[in-house]
């Protein structure tokens, strides 16, 4: 190796994404239309019509740079969530927000706390800034927030929490999160990643912006990639008090959210009918998958999101069999879960295709 680079950069294992439909079609000689992708927690309903219409209008402006301050989208978010506009940071996906948080507050050698079996990007963002990861063992596949608080060291600058969590689908209720945030030292930033918030049953949802109001070290992140059906556009946002928001905006790239994404997100944000349908299709599909797993005698982690983690034994072999049947799910060996697969909830017919292929892969037909 002749190009000088920090060892922590060379040590990064690149993110492993779900297999694209086009790639499986090429590799296995399958027709794209026949492939079912349940691998990246995308919205099976596709793009909301409201967002599509907004993008068509915006297309005429593509020769211009986007609004670097995202005025309209920030205003829309501020109205939707009842928060001041100077609380909002726009991101190229919420991954961008997670990265910005690490870059804004962590120096090389300092530490970042996150849970075992939590989102892969937390490890990547930690390594990218040359920080030391403190990985706290999971409890029943979820975050052990007591242990995470206890794991904070004097040089800890950041804690990542996903709620609901990916890849396990677990959820920490309002009281537990509030107790945790209250107990964290004020000089440690807590990122509360709520990418799957919209899939929570109404009785479990809680207003995390009320926590942001109380805690200047709290950053809530949200995304348009899941329930809003806009994963390909890459748009998400962070909510935090102005001091932290200002830090994130200093290092944010000026045009990190493109114009189509800004227009689509503005429209989708108020498309309550689409959001409601996304919720309903998901909760029915989740029930169907989980009861089928129970009927097949397969252990699964009860999920609060739009995917479910299921224990299939030799997951690499089952994954391969599913691919041959034209069904893409997500192996999670990289998370330390070699016997499990993560399957996203699809449309009813997609869920049935998956369940039939799974039964066949497990020799249950
Ligand atoms: C999918 C996901 C995100 C969203 O990523 P985007 O960059 O917004 O597409 C963030 N956090 C978690 C835990 C996720 O699973």
XYZ file of N, CA, C and O in Angstrom, residues 17 28 46 67 69-70 77 133 165 194 215 226 261 266 274 295-296 328 362:
76
model
N -24.792 -3.677 1.418
C -26.192 -3.354 1.158
C -26.955 -4.598 0.718
O -26.356 -5.623 0.395
N -28.221 -14.641 -11.998
C -28.933 -15.921 -12.020
C -29.796 -16.084 -13.255
O -30.553 -17.042 -13.369
N -44.140 1.625 -2.999
C -43.464 2.462 -3.984
C -43.528 3.936 -3.621
O -43.738 4.305 -2.462
N -31.729 24.585 -3.440
C -31.670 25.551 -2.347
C -30.770 24.945 -1.266
O -31.115 23.948 -0.646
N -30.058 25.884 1.595
C -30.606 25.931 2.959
C -31.889 25.130 3.104
O -32.433 25.023 4.200
N -32.396 24.609 1.996
C -33.600 23.786 2.056
C -34.763 24.499 2.724
O -35.478 23.900 3.530
N -41.051 20.711 7.585
C -40.733 19.858 8.735
C -41.087 20.583 10.036
O -41.661 20.003 10.967
N -14.813 2.382 19.414
C -16.191 1.938 19.621
C -16.316 1.215 20.955
O -15.489 0.369 21.289
N -35.062 -0.613 16.557
C -33.703 -0.937 16.128
C -33.679 -1.758 14.838
O -34.577 -2.544 14.584
N -34.725 7.445 14.701
C -36.109 6.972 14.635
C -36.553 6.689 13.204
O -37.640 7.081 12.785
N -33.364 18.591 26.313
C -31.956 18.189 26.340
C -31.179 18.721 25.129
O -31.344 18.244 24.011
N -38.137 5.131 4.457
C -38.904 3.943 4.833
C -40.398 4.187 4.609
O -40.873 4.000 3.509
N -35.356 15.629 -4.366
C -35.583 15.074 -3.034
C -36.292 16.092 -2.139
O -37.223 15.744 -1.406
N -41.186 17.413 0.696
C -42.193 18.409 1.104
C -43.598 17.864 0.881
O -44.479 18.019 1.721
N -51.121 8.266 2.370
C -50.058 7.321 1.995
C -49.406 6.716 3.240
O -49.163 5.512 3.322
N -45.895 -20.764 13.203
C -46.472 -22.026 12.715
C -45.376 -22.966 12.205
O -45.490 -24.186 12.319
N -44.307 -22.405 11.640
C -43.206 -23.237 11.134
C -42.213 -23.613 12.229
O -41.214 -24.288 11.957
N -35.037 -12.007 -2.573
C -33.856 -11.439 -1.905
C -34.224 -11.018 -0.490
O -35.134 -10.209 -0.294
N -36.369 -24.860 3.491
C -36.206 -25.581 4.758
C -36.734 -27.011 4.653
O -36.797 -27.728 5.657
